[in-house]
């Protein structure tokens, strides 16, 4: 029996019959053939009740149809569907009314494959024969571009955070049914390496890995920082007073030992940068990526071990200090990861600038976040909650996160002197208590509420046991909640919506080609074009006025923020950075100097056995008043989930309403189908643009303040000697006192300018793209010289007709 059958039985809550299927050698290739085989089903699942459930599920699988009630039943919460993609991004051509596929049992995924094969043929026809007319040539170029844009895949990003040893690697392995993919064990993990896991969509069935290294310059700079800290004669007593985190389990100095072993002792930076140390990884010296390809997960794991793990007991050279990120692609996980990237993330940014910037970028792209912690420490452990606290601004207004899940691992780790059934009851009882306590603590996180519109689906708690998922000695697979997380990913993967989007767009393009071959439509095309141009003008005016209201709302809250910032900035700077409580001159001057050298940001060197030092960011502290006063406005106009009166809602309300013209102008119905699909795709693209631009808008305040403070930072960093601490403090205080008015007004102006640019971009994109689409569909000559795609059109129409509620006014041609 293969993993496919096992996953299906677990998904359908029929795990107790797995052994029966295994004995009868039921695999993915013959699984669907059980439909209608009553005697075989009776042998596999004797009880009537479970057998009827299996038959219903198998029938739905073969028809590739899932009723809404089924989705709810499979949901971890029972009443909602975890990981469900934001319906705002769904194709407006498709409503939520489902219907069975007609005339074929071909699945949606197969429709995607078939659709792409059809469009590949269309591309070939467009390229095979040169156009004889200039208008036909331009039309072909337009079509080729539209097909290319259609094939761009946008993936969801799931960020997995957690402390070393929390069980992240084992969790990912279990969810993907890969026993030995990511290295895991008792050795401490390298917390600075970012591991990206996605599906290998090629047909070679291989496990692949691509390793990206930091640059030689970045490594040299990091070495200088580590060695400077090593040589420092200042004690760590003052830094201990300044700490507030968990005990560090590895040391930044461990990076030197990992890469150089004994050769790193007392060596200079020049010696450590000698090329002889990098003979076994020439890719690092050449600035290239290193690649691996294997047939088995275990093979790949062995190859990657030295790039991912930190083990002081090993005599082998380890390369993880030089690794920026690792991308792993695995076969046979299309149902989970076709449109998803799982990223095992360090808990926070890195002192290496390149890795730190990459961390911020990736966290800002996470649509879902999993916080992983051992169940015994899920509430009390500081690090898991600090990860969430430090990341929230990159996930919320500065990102695109739509849901957060807290995953309590190692639930099987419990001491009970009872029989097996009592042990199971004890584990499940503790799981429920843990969920309640974690939810209670989450509800007290004020920073989360400032950044998100919290609803019942936003936060979930899972209690999992990767060990028991494989052993099944005490817990049933569904007890481990690994199947729930797999279902979470399936819902997020949402291959149905991806297929619908592709088929709808492709059908629109083929409709236009078919319509372009028709003749005697000049008058109808001209009349329809005039109506649509009028609607476009009126719609853009309405949209612009609504966006002006958003601008005014931001102007008001930012003005209040400027006034408050001017009044409080000097005290905030003193309390947070310049002279915080609990510090004195013996050690704090190093922290302040490091902060000034790094443009207002202090990232501490990690020291094994010592409490983790607090990060300090003066730019963020100075921007805090303006951000706090604009948070509610951000939530209103740029929510990550929900619509309300958001900018996305304004985009959704904009429409050319082409459906209303079909009945009166049936001659151009194919052209109108194309324009409807183009409008849908354009609005989806604009919402993605808004999502990226709002991150820039939110982050502009500390960036602008950083630019204003930079001359001061540079001057302060030059001070040396016994009075250097007081000199740096004085420099910072004087600069703030003199420039605060100008600095905060400048930050406000830059944010408002970005809002203006966003409005301009939206209006201009809508006008330009829709005018171009109208021009190519309604202003081109009749009977254009285009390839005959009648066969492809009919094939695509069959795929389109199988989509839910595709028989609307726009498809009555």
Tab-separated table of C-alpha atoms in Angstrom, residues 99-292:
chain	number	residue	atom	x	y	z
A	99	UNK	CA	-22.623	21.193	-9.476
A	100	UNK	CA	-21.486	17.764	-10.580
A	101	UNK	CA	-19.178	17.499	-13.513
A	102	UNK	CA	-21.062	16.521	-16.634
A	103	UNK	CA	-20.209	13.867	-19.191
A	104	UNK	CA	-16.821	12.839	-17.827
A	105	UNK	CA	-15.013	11.686	-14.716
A	106	UNK	CA	-11.948	13.701	-15.657
A	107	UNK	CA	-10.687	15.440	-12.514
A	108	UNK	CA	-10.021	19.124	-12.094
A	109	UNK	CA	-6.270	18.537	-11.947
A	110	UNK	CA	-6.516	16.665	-15.257
A	111	UNK	CA	-8.488	19.591	-16.665
A	112	UNK	CA	-5.581	21.867	-15.743
A	113	UNK	CA	-3.164	19.567	-17.565
A	114	UNK	CA	-5.491	19.311	-20.534
A	115	UNK	CA	-5.998	23.079	-20.578
A	116	UNK	CA	-2.266	23.705	-20.657
A	117	UNK	CA	-1.824	21.194	-23.457
A	118	UNK	CA	-4.525	22.966	-25.459
A	119	UNK	CA	-2.895	26.365	-24.963
A	120	UNK	CA	0.478	24.917	-25.923
A	121	UNK	CA	-1.034	23.957	-29.264
A	122	UNK	CA	-2.523	27.427	-29.611
A	123	UNK	CA	0.871	29.030	-28.957
A	124	UNK	CA	2.387	26.802	-31.618
A	125	UNK	CA	-0.232	27.881	-34.148
A	126	UNK	CA	0.313	31.561	-33.335
A	127	UNK	CA	4.059	31.185	-33.890
A	128	UNK	CA	4.007	28.845	-36.890
A	129	UNK	CA	2.667	31.135	-39.605
A	130	UNK	CA	3.712	34.790	-40.053
A	131	UNK	CA	0.832	37.264	-40.155
A	132	UNK	CA	0.271	38.947	-43.512
A	133	UNK	CA	-1.334	42.084	-42.081
A	134	UNK	CA	0.155	44.510	-39.577
A	135	UNK	CA	-3.076	44.421	-37.553
A	136	UNK	CA	-2.959	40.614	-37.477
A	137	UNK	CA	0.675	40.668	-36.336
A	138	UNK	CA	-0.115	43.022	-33.468
A	139	UNK	CA	-3.121	40.885	-32.548
A	140	UNK	CA	-0.961	37.729	-32.430
A	141	UNK	CA	1.614	39.452	-30.228
A	142	UNK	CA	-1.168	40.539	-27.913
A	143	UNK	CA	-2.508	36.983	-27.683
A	144	UNK	CA	0.944	35.485	-27.043
A	145	UNK	CA	1.472	37.896	-24.169
A	146	UNK	CA	-1.918	37.046	-22.646
A	147	UNK	CA	-1.126	33.322	-22.790
A	148	UNK	CA	2.243	33.894	-21.128
A	149	UNK	CA	0.668	35.879	-18.266
A	150	UNK	CA	-1.966	33.168	-17.875
A	151	UNK	CA	0.693	30.565	-17.049
A	152	UNK	CA	2.267	32.486	-14.157
A	153	UNK	CA	1.728	30.529	-10.919
A	154	UNK	CA	1.310	32.419	-7.629
A	155	UNK	CA	2.134	30.269	-4.619
A	156	UNK	CA	0.959	30.484	-1.043
A	157	UNK	CA	3.745	30.659	1.561
A	158	UNK	CA	3.440	28.825	4.885
A	159	UNK	CA	6.069	29.975	7.384
A	160	UNK	CA	7.004	27.450	10.084
A	161	UNK	CA	8.612	29.067	13.155
A	162	UNK	CA	9.883	27.389	16.281
A	163	UNK	CA	12.727	26.953	18.710
A	164	UNK	CA	15.478	24.444	17.992
A	165	UNK	CA	14.301	21.044	19.188
A	166	UNK	CA	10.604	21.898	19.022
A	167	UNK	CA	10.092	19.260	16.329
A	168	UNK	CA	9.695	21.385	13.194
A	169	UNK	CA	11.650	19.065	10.903
A	170	UNK	CA	9.880	15.940	12.152
A	171	UNK	CA	6.533	17.722	11.811
A	172	UNK	CA	7.191	18.650	8.167
A	173	UNK	CA	8.459	15.134	7.422
A	174	UNK	CA	5.293	13.612	8.898
A	175	UNK	CA	2.884	15.957	7.123
A	176	UNK	CA	4.531	15.146	3.790
A	177	UNK	CA	4.811	11.418	4.616
A	178	UNK	CA	8.573	11.640	4.152
A	179	UNK	CA	10.256	9.716	6.961
A	180	UNK	CA	13.780	11.035	6.431
A	181	UNK	CA	13.566	14.178	4.339
A	182	UNK	CA	14.668	16.973	6.679
A	183	UNK	CA	17.460	15.957	9.068
A	184	UNK	CA	16.230	15.749	12.649
A	185	UNK	CA	17.574	14.318	15.869
A	186	UNK	CA	19.339	15.222	19.073
A	187	UNK	CA	22.007	17.411	17.477
A	188	UNK	CA	21.192	21.112	17.557
A	189	UNK	CA	19.828	22.554	14.341
A	190	UNK	CA	21.386	25.482	12.567
A	191	UNK	CA	18.871	28.195	13.327
A	192	UNK	CA	20.156	30.609	10.693
A	193	UNK	CA	19.373	28.429	7.660
A	194	UNK	CA	16.080	28.993	5.865
A	195	UNK	CA	14.690	25.766	4.373
A	196	UNK	CA	12.092	26.005	1.621
A	197	UNK	CA	10.113	22.862	0.713
A	198	UNK	CA	7.947	22.643	-2.391
A	199	UNK	CA	6.655	20.112	-4.916
A	200	UNK	CA	8.816	18.847	-7.749
A	201	UNK	CA	6.389	19.303	-10.627
A	202	UNK	CA	8.618	17.640	-13.230
A	203	UNK	CA	8.098	14.021	-14.230
A	204	UNK	CA	11.537	12.753	-13.192
A	205	UNK	CA	10.328	11.769	-9.690
A	206	UNK	CA	13.555	13.054	-8.123
A	207	UNK	CA	14.306	14.746	-4.826
A	208	UNK	CA	16.264	17.919	-5.515
A	209	UNK	CA	17.947	20.609	-3.443
A	210	UNK	CA	19.380	23.997	-4.362
A	211	UNK	CA	21.680	25.716	-1.876
A	212	UNK	CA	22.242	29.464	-2.007
A	213	UNK	CA	25.287	30.820	-0.170
A	214	UNK	CA	25.981	34.216	1.313
A	215	UNK	CA	28.711	36.179	-0.485
A	216	UNK	CA	32.399	36.123	0.457
A	217	UNK	CA	32.126	39.779	1.458
A	218	UNK	CA	29.241	39.041	3.802
A	219	UNK	CA	31.105	36.147	5.422
A	220	UNK	CA	34.215	38.282	5.898
A	221	UNK	CA	32.133	41.000	7.572
A	222	UNK	CA	30.524	38.412	9.847
A	223	UNK	CA	33.918	36.997	10.797
A	224	UNK	CA	35.165	40.456	11.715
A	225	UNK	CA	32.174	40.952	13.988
A	226	UNK	CA	32.569	37.568	15.712
A	227	UNK	CA	36.324	37.961	16.225
A	228	UNK	CA	35.932	41.516	17.494
A	229	UNK	CA	33.466	40.262	20.101
A	230	UNK	CA	35.843	37.432	21.033
A	231	UNK	CA	38.711	39.865	21.603
A	232	UNK	CA	36.670	42.301	23.617
A	233	UNK	CA	37.863	42.659	27.201
A	234	UNK	CA	34.507	43.884	28.425
A	235	UNK	CA	32.658	41.441	30.675
A	236	UNK	CA	29.172	40.217	30.011
A	237	UNK	CA	27.611	41.197	33.347
A	238	UNK	CA	25.979	44.317	31.941
A	239	UNK	CA	24.744	42.463	28.911
A	240	UNK	CA	23.118	39.889	31.183
A	241	UNK	CA	21.192	42.711	32.819
A	242	UNK	CA	20.038	43.723	29.367
A	243	UNK	CA	18.766	40.278	28.408
A	244	UNK	CA	15.188	39.096	28.369
A	245	UNK	CA	15.081	35.930	26.283
A	246	UNK	CA	15.593	32.187	26.586
A	247	UNK	CA	19.033	30.645	27.005
A	248	UNK	CA	20.881	30.397	23.691
A	249	UNK	CA	21.686	26.846	22.629
A	250	UNK	CA	24.380	27.772	20.170
A	251	UNK	CA	26.938	30.504	19.814
A	252	UNK	CA	27.779	32.671	16.826
A	253	UNK	CA	31.378	31.632	17.536
A	254	UNK	CA	30.243	28.045	16.823
A	255	UNK	CA	30.109	29.091	13.194
A	256	UNK	CA	33.886	29.345	13.161
A	257	UNK	CA	34.343	25.920	14.741
A	258	UNK	CA	31.786	24.336	12.384
A	259	UNK	CA	33.581	25.536	9.266
A	260	UNK	CA	37.234	25.569	10.352
A	261	UNK	CA	37.396	23.147	13.282
A	262	UNK	CA	40.711	23.526	15.137
A	263	UNK	CA	42.123	25.714	12.339
A	264	UNK	CA	39.823	28.490	13.506
A	265	UNK	CA	41.517	28.925	16.885
A	266	UNK	CA	43.322	32.262	17.133
A	267	UNK	CA	43.238	32.692	13.339
A	268	UNK	CA	42.901	36.116	11.751
A	269	UNK	CA	40.156	37.111	9.334
A	270	UNK	CA	42.615	36.988	6.438
A	271	UNK	CA	43.623	33.451	7.337
A	272	UNK	CA	40.027	32.346	7.682
A	273	UNK	CA	39.160	33.781	4.264
A	274	UNK	CA	41.914	31.762	2.549
A	275	UNK	CA	40.437	29.771	-0.362
A	276	UNK	CA	41.961	26.521	0.971
A	277	UNK	CA	39.145	26.350	3.510
A	278	UNK	CA	36.510	26.250	0.754
A	279	UNK	CA	37.961	23.620	-1.609
A	280	UNK	CA	35.042	21.257	-1.058
A	281	UNK	CA	32.473	23.984	-1.818
A	282	UNK	CA	33.794	25.826	-4.897
A	283	UNK	CA	30.297	27.173	-5.505
A	284	UNK	CA	30.759	29.524	-2.542
A	285	UNK	CA	33.900	31.014	-4.099
A	286	UNK	CA	32.270	31.230	-7.532
A	287	UNK	CA	29.068	32.828	-6.256
A	288	UNK	CA	26.975	29.951	-7.617
A	289	UNK	CA	24.279	27.710	-6.176
A	290	UNK	CA	25.020	24.104	-5.290
A	291	UNK	CA	22.559	21.471	-6.493
A	292	UNK	CA	21.761	17.902	-5.508
